[in-house]
Amino acid sequence: MIRSARSGGSAGATSVHIHRTRLPDLTPATIARALNVSGRTLHRAFADGETVMAYVRRRRLEGARRELGLPCGPFTVADVAARRQFADPRHFRRAHRGT
């Protein structure tokens, strides 16, 4: 997604940062800072598709679906929602239904 001479980043740099960071305050600004690019550069990288935060949300939902689908996983919906930085299980269910 982002290829910057300044950051030495690769196409998957944004994805790697999002997966490694489960911060509740993950924003385009914090992602851009971590990747050593400007917010504008980050948004430009997403200009042809979904927004930065839509991407973050989608990736969190995908991870939650994987966790909930584990046959031996002892995870409740509340556990997964909390780990994937959804405000509460109701917020997670609404987001899950919307996709």
mmCIF file of N, CA and C in Angstrom, residues 2 22 24 26 34 44 55 57 59 61 85-86:
data_model
loop_
_atom_site.group_PDB
_atom_site.id
_atom_site.type_symbol
_atom_site.label_atom_id
_atom_site.label_comp_id
_atom_site.label_asym_id
_atom_site.label_seq_id
_atom_site.Cartn_x
_atom_site.Cartn_y
_atom_site.Cartn_z
ATOM 1 N N ILE A 2 1.818 1.291 0.895
ATOM 2 C CA ILE A 2 2.651 2.481 0.972
ATOM 3 C C ILE A 2 4.061 2.103 0.590
ATOM 4 N N ARG A 22 -2.882 -3.449 18.409
ATOM 5 C CA ARG A 22 -4.297 -3.562 18.761
ATOM 6 C C ARG A 22 -4.669 -2.440 19.717
ATOM 7 N N PRO A 24 -6.590 0.743 21.057
ATOM 8 C CA PRO A 24 -7.936 1.276 20.848
ATOM 9 C C PRO A 24 -7.911 2.636 20.167
ATOM 10 N N LEU A 26 -6.027 3.553 17.672
ATOM 11 C CA LEU A 26 -5.380 3.465 16.369
ATOM 12 C C LEU A 26 -6.109 4.390 15.398
ATOM 13 N N ALA A 34 3.831 5.874 12.807
ATOM 14 C CA ALA A 34 4.552 4.606 12.969
ATOM 15 C C ALA A 34 5.260 4.199 11.680
ATOM 16 N N ARG A 44 -3.528 8.945 0.674
ATOM 17 C CA ARG A 44 -3.352 8.792 -0.780
ATOM 18 C C ARG A 44 -3.195 7.316 -1.146
ATOM 19 N N TYR A 55 -10.458 0.081 6.381
ATOM 20 C CA TYR A 55 -9.515 -1.024 6.258
ATOM 21 C C TYR A 55 -9.193 -1.609 7.635
ATOM 22 N N ARG A 57 -10.996 -1.482 10.334
ATOM 23 C CA ARG A 57 -12.205 -2.151 10.828
ATOM 24 C C ARG A 57 -12.387 -3.510 10.152
ATOM 25 N N ARG A 59 -10.110 -5.436 8.760
ATOM 26 C CA ARG A 59 -9.081 -6.377 9.207
ATOM 27 C C ARG A 59 -9.360 -6.874 10.626
ATOM 28 N N LEU A 61 -12.361 -7.185 11.945
ATOM 29 C CA LEU A 61 -13.485 -8.115 11.819
ATOM 30 C C LEU A 61 -13.025 -9.458 11.262
ATOM 31 N N GLN A 85 -10.409 -4.743 19.795
ATOM 32 C CA GLN A 85 -10.613 -3.314 20.048
ATOM 33 C C GLN A 85 -11.982 -2.784 19.651
ATOM 34 N N PHE A 86 -13.006 -3.598 19.813
ATOM 35 C CA PHE A 86 -14.359 -3.087 19.665
ATOM 36 C C PHE A 86 -14.796 -2.601 21.043
#
